[in-house]
Coordinates of C-alpha atoms in Angstrom, one line a residue:
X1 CA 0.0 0.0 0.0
X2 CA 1.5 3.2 -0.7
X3 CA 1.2 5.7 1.7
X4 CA -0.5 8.5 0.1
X5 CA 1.2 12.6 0.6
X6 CA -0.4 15.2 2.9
X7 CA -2.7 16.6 0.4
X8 CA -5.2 19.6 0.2
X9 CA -8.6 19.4 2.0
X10 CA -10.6 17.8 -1.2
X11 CA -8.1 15.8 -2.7
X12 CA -8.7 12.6 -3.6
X13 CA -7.0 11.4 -6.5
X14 CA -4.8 8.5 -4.3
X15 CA -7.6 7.3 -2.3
X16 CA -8.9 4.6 -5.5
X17 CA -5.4 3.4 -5.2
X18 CA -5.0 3.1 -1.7
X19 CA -8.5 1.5 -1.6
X20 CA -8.0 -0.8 -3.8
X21 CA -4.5 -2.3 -2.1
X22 CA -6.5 -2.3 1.2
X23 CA -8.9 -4.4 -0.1
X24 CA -6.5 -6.8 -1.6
X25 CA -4.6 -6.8 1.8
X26 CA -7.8 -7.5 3.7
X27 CA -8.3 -10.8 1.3
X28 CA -5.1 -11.8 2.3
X29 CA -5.8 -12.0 6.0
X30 CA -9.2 -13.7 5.3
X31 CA -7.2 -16.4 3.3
X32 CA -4.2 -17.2 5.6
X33 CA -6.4 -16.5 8.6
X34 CA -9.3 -19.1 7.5
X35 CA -6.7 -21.9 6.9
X36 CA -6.1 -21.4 9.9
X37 CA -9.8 -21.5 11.3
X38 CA -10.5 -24.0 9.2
X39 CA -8.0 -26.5 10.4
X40 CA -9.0 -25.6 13.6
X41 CA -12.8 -26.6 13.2
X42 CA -11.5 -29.8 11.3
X43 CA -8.4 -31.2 13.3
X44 CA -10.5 -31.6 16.6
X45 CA -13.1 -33.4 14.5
X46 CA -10.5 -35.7 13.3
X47 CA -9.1 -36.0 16.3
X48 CA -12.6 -37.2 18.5
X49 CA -13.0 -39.4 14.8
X50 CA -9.9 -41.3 16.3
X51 CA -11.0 -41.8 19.8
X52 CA -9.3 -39.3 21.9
X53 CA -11.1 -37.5 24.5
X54 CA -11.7 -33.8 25.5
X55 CA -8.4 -33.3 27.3
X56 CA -6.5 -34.3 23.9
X57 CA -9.0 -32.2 22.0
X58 CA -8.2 -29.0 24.4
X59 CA -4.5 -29.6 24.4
X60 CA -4.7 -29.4 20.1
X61 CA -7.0 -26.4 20.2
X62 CA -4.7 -24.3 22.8
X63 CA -1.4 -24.9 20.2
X64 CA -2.9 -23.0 17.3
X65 CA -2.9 -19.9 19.8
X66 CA 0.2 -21.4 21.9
X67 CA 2.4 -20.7 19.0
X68 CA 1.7 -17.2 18.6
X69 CA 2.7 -16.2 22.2
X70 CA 5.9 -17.0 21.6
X71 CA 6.2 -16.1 18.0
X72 CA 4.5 -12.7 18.1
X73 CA 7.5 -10.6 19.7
X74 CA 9.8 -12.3 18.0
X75 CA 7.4 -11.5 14.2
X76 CA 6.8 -8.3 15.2
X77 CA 10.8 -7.0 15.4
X78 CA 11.5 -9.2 12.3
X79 CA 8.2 -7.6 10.4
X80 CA 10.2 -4.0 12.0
X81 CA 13.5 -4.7 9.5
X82 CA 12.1 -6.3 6.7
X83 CA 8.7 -5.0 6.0
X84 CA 6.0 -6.7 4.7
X85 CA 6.5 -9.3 2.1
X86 CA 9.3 -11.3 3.7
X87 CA 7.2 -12.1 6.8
X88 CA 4.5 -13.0 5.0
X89 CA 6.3 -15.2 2.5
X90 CA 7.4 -16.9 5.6
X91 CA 4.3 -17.0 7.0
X92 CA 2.2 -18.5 3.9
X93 CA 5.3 -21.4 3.9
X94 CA 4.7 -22.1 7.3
X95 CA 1.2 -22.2 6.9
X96 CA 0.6 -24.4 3.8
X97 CA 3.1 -26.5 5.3
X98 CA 1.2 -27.4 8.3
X99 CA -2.1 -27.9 6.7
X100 CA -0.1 -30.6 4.2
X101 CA 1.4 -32.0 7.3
X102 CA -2.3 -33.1 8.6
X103 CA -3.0 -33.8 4.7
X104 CA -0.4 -36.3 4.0
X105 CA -0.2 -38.1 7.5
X106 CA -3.9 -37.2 9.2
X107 CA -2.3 -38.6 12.7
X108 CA -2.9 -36.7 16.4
X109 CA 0.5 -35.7 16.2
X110 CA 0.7 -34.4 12.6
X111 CA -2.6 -32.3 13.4
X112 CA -0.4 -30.8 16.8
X113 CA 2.1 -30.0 14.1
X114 CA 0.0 -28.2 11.6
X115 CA -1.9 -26.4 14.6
X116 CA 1.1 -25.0 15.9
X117 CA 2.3 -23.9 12.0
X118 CA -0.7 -22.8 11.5
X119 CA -1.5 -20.9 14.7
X120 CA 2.1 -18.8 14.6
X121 CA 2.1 -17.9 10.8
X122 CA -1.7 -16.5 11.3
X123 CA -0.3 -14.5 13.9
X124 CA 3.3 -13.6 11.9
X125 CA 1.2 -12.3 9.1
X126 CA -1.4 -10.5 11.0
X127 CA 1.5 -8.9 12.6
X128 CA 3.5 -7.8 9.2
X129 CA -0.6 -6.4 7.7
X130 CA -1.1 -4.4 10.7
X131 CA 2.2 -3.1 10.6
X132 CA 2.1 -2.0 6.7
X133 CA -1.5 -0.5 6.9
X134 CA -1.0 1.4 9.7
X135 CA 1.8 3.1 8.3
X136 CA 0.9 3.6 5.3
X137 CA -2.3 6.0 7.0
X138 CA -1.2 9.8 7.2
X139 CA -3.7 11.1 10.1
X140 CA -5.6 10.0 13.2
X141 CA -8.6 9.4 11.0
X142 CA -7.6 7.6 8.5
X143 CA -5.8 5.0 11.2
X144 CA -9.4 4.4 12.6
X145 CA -10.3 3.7 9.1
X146 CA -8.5 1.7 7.9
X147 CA -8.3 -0.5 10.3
X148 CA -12.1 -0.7 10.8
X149 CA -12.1 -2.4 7.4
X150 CA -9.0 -4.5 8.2
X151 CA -10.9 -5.6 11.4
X152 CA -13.5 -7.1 9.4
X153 CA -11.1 -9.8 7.4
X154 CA -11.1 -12.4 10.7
X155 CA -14.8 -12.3 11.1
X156 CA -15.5 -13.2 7.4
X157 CA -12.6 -15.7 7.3
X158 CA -14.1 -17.0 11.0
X159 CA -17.2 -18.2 8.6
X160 CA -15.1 -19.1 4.8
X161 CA -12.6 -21.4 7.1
X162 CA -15.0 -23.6 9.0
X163 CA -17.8 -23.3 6.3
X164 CA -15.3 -24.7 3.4
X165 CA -14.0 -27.4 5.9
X166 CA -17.6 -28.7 7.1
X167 CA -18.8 -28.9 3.2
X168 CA -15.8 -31.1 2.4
X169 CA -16.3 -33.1 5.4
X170 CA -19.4 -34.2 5.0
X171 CA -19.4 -34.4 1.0
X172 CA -16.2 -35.3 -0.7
X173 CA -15.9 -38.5 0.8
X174 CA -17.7 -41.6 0.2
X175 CA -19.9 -41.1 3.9
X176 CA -20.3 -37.5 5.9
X177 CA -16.9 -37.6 8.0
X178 CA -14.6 -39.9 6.0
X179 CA -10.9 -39.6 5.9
X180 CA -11.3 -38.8 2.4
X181 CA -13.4 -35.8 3.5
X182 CA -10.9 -34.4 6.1
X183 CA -7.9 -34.9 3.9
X184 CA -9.8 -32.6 1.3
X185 CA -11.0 -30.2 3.6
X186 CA -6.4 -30.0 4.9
X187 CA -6.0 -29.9 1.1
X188 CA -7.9 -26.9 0.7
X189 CA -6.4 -25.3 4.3
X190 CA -2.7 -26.2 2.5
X191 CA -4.1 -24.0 -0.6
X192 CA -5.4 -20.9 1.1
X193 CA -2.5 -19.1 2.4
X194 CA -0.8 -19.8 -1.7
X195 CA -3.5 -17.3 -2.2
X196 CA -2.5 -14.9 0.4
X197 CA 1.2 -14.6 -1.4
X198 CA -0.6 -13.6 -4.8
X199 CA -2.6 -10.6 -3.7
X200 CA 0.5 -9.4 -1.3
X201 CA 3.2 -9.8 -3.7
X202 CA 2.4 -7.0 -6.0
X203 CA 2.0 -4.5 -2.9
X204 CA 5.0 -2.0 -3.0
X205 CA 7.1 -1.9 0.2
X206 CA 6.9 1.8 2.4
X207 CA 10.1 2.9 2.9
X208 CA 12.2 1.3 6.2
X209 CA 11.6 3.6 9.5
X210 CA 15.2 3.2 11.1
X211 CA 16.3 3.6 15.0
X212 CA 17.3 7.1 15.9
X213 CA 21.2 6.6 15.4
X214 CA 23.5 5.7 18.0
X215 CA 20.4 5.6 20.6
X216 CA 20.9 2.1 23.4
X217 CA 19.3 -0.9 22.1
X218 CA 15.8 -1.4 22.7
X219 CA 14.2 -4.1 24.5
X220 CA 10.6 -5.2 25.1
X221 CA 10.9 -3.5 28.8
X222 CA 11.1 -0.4 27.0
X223 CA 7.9 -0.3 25.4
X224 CA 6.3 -1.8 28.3
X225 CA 8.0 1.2 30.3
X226 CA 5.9 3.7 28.9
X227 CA 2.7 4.4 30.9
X228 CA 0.5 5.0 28.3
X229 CA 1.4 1.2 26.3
X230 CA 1.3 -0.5 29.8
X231 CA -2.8 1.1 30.0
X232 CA -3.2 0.4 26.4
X233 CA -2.3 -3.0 26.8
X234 CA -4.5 -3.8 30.1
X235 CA -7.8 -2.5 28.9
X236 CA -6.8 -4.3 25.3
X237 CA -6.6 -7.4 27.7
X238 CA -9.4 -6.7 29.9
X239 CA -11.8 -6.6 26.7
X240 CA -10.2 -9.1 24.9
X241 CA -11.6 -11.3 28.6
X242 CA -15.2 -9.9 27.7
X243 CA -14.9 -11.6 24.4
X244 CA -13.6 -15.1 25.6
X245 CA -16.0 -15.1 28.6
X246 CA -18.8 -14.5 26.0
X247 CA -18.2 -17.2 24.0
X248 CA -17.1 -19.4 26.7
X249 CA -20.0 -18.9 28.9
X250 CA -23.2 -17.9 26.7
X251 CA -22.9 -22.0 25.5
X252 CA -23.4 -22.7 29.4
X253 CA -26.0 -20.6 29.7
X254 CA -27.5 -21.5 27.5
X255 CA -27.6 -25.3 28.5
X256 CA -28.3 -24.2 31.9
X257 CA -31.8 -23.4 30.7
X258 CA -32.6 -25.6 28.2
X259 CA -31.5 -24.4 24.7
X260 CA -30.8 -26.6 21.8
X261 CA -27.5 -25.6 20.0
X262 CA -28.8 -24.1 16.8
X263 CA -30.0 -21.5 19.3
X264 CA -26.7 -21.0 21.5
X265 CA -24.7 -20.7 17.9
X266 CA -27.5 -18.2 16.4
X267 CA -27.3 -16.1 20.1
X268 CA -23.5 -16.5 19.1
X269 CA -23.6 -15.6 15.6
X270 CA -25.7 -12.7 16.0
X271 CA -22.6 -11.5 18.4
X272 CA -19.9 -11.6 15.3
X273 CA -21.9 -10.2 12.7
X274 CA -22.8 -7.5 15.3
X275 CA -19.2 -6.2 15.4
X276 CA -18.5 -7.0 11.4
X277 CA -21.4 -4.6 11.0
X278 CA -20.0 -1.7 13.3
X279 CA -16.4 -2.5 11.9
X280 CA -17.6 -1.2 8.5
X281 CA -19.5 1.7 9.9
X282 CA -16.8 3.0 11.9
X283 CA -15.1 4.6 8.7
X284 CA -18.0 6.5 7.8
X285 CA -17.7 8.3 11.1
X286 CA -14.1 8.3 12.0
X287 CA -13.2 11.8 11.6
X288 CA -16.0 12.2 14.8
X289 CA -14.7 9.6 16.9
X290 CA -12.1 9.8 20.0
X291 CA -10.4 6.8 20.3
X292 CA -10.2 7.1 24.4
X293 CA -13.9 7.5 24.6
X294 CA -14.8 4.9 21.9
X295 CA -12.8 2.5 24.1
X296 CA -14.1 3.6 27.8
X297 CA -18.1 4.1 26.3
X298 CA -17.7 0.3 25.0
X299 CA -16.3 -0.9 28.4
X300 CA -19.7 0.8 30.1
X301 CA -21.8 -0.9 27.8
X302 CA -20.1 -4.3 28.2
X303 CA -20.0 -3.9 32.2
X304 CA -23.8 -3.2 31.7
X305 CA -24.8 -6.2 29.2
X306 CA -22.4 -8.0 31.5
X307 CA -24.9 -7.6 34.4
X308 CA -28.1 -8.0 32.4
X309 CA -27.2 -11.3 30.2
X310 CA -27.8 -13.5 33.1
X311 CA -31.3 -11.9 34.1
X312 CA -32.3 -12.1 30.5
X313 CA -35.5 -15.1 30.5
X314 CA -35.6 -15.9 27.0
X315 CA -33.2 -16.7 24.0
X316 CA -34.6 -13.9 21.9
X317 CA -33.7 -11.0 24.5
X318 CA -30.5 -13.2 25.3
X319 CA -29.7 -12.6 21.6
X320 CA -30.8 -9.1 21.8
X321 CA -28.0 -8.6 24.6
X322 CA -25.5 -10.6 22.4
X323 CA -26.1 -7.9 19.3
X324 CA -25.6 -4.7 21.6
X325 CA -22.5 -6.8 23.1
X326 CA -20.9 -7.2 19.4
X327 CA -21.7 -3.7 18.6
X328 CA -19.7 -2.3 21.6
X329 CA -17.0 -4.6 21.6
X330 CA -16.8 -4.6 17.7
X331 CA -15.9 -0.8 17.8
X332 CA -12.8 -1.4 20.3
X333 CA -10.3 -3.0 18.5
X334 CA -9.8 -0.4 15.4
X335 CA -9.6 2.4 18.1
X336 CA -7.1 0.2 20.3
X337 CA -4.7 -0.1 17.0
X338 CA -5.0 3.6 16.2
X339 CA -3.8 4.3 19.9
X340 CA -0.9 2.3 19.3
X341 CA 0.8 3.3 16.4
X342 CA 0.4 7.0 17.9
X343 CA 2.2 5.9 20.6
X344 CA 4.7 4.2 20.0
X345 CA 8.2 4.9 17.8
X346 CA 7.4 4.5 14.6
X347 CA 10.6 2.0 13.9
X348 CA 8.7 -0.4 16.7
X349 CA 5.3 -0.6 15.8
X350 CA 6.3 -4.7 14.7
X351 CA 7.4 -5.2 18.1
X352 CA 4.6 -3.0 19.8
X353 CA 1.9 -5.0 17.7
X354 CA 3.8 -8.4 19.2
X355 CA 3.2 -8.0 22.3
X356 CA -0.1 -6.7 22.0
X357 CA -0.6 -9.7 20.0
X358 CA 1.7 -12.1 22.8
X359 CA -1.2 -11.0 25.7
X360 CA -4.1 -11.5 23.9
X361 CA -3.1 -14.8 23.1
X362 CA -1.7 -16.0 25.8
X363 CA -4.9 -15.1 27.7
X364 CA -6.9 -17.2 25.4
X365 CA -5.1 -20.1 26.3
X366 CA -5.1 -19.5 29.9
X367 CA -8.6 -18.0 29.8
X368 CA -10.8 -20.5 29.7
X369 CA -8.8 -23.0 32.5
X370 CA -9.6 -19.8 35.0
X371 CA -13.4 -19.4 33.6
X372 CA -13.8 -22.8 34.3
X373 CA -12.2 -23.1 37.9
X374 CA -14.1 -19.7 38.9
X375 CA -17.5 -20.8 37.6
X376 CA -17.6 -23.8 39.5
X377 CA -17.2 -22.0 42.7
X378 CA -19.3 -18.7 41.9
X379 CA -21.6 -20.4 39.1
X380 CA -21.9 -18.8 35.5
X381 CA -24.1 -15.8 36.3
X382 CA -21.5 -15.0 38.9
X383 CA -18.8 -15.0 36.5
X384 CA -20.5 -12.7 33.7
X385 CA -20.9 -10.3 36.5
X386 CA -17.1 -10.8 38.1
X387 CA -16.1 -9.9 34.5
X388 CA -18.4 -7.3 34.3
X389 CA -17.5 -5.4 37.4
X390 CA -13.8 -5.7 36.3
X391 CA -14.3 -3.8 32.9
X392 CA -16.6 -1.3 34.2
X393 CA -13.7 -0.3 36.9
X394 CA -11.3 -0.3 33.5
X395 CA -13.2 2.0 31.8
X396 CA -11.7 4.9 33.9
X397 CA -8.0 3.4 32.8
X398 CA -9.2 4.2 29.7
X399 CA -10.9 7.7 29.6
X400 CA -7.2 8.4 30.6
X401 CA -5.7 6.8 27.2
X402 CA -4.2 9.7 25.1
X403 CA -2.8 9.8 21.9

């Protein structure tokens, strides 16, 4: 993408361009990132197929995020030297080699192998996109902007990667859940990210931001030095929790009172397309919008609907807190990626976005082990409104996050 001049009030003639590139950049993430959710809607599958049991099936699904926790720091200073295409060469290697793993050898431990590949060059190429769009915007406004629409590539490859893989499953074997099935469904995951490397190869490089000269070297401890990153970072990870803690509980909830589970994934559906929606609306409003209050005005909603959910009586008012949920949390995470490429050096943006990256993940795999030790103590209502209370306190954290 290149990044287009200051230009008059009016002027225009870049933004086709720069649109177009976006878009191509967005189908990239949708195509790594749904081999990667499509392998991980498949390889459990498989894996229950085979006879293991839930504590196998947990152990494969917390890899694919596993990886990326230790990857993501690591992607981010390497994405930092070299750009974009080099990473995300890597990346779509890495990435159609683990699917082809599970393809040619459709074993548990093959599919631990292709989870972890998988996982880690998601998260190397998510990493080296962020990094290049966000440079390549010129003002506060066009940062919320653009990454409202590049927020919306993981909830439309959430549906491509599981949809594709379920279809082949169930329809290009001989029976609905052969092993011919599954190795078509890897053979289409091993294909994806191919596609990613054709619509990123032809974007033109931004020019390399280098370290002040003969400044120390830089560390991790550096960025997390800074007051304002350190905030950033908690209320990222505090809302990040409201996410897991939705999806992890609502399905208890909802078998706590009877639902069947075309309901729970409908009540959970309506949550995702909730925030795709207010992902692409954000753009057409972003010059209004503060980032600090976006963020703090979406943690008050959520500490609300945190409290409500569990009063709610019936699935359709359940599902009416689930769309106002999405819509709130949907608007956070294009504000929290403006914030931090306006604070943070410009020649460590890589590394800032790896750590933001290293938290979030690393609370999704330990996440759920907590929700499930509190709950049984304090029961599920108790822990929507644990959560709640915690975000709502947040939200004066981040009425105080500044560009």
């Amino acid at each position: 993408m290149t990044a287009p001049p200051p230009a008059p009030a009016g002027a225009t003639e870049d933004e086709p361009a720069t649109l177009r590139t976006l878009a191509r950049l967005i189908a990239a993430q949708v195509c790594i990132h749904a081999a990667m959710t499509g392998l991980r809607m498949a390889a459990p599958l498989l894996a229950l197929r085979e006879g293991y049991g839930p504590a196998a099936v947990g152990f494969l699904l917390a890899l694919f995020a596993l990886s990326q926790v230790f990857l993501a720091l690591p992607a981010g200073r390497y994405a930092d030297r070299h750009g974009l295409k080099r990473p995300v060469r890597l990346a779509v290697v890495a990435a159609s080699l683990g699917a082809a793993a599970a393809l040619a050898l459709p074993v548990f431990a093959m599919l631990c192998v292709g989870a972890l590949l998988t996982g880690g060059a998601t998260g190397v190429a998510t990493i080296a996109l962020q990094r290049h769009v966000g440079r390549a915007a010129h003002d506060a406004t066009q940062l919320r902007s653009l990454f409202s629409w590049l927020a919306i590539g993981p909830a439309v490859s959430n549906f491509i990667g599981p949809f594709s893989a379920g279809l082949l499953i169930d329809h290009a074997g001989s029976e609905a859940g052969s092993l011919t099935g599954f190795r078509a469904s890897f053979a289409l995951m091993a294909l994806f990210p191919l596609f990613t490397w054709l619509l990123v190869r032809r974007t033109q490089e931004l020019p390399p931001v280098l370290a002040p000269a003969g400044g120390p070297r830089s560390s991790a401890w550096d960025l997390l030095a800074d007051e304002r990153f350190r905030r950033l970072l908690l209320v990222n990870w505090l809302l990040s929790s409201c996410w897991d803690v939705h999806t992890f509980v609502v399905p208890l909830l909802g078998h706590e009172r009877g639902l069947s589970a075309s309901v729970i994934g409908t009540i959970l559906g309506a949550f995702a397309v909730a925030a795709a929606v207010v992902r692409v609306l954000i753009p057409l409003v972003a010059k209004h919008l503060r980032e600090a209050s976006v963020v703090a005005g979406a943690m008050l909603a959520a500490a609300v609907l945190f409290g409500a959910y569990p009063l709610m009586p019936t699935a359709l008012l359940m599902g009416a807190c689930s769309v106002l949920l999405g819509l709130a949390l949907g608007s956070v995470q294009p504000m929290v990626m403006s914030l931090l490429h306006q604070i943070t050096p410009p020649h460590r943006h890589g590394e800032a976005l790896g750590l933001r990256v290293m938290a979030i993940n690393g609370s999704s795999v330990a996440m759920p082990l907590l929700f499930g030790s509190v709950g049984t103590v304090i029961g599920v209502s108790g822990l929507f409104w644990v959560v709640g209370a915690l975000v709502g306190v947040g939200s004066r954290m981040a009425l105080r996050l500044r560009a």
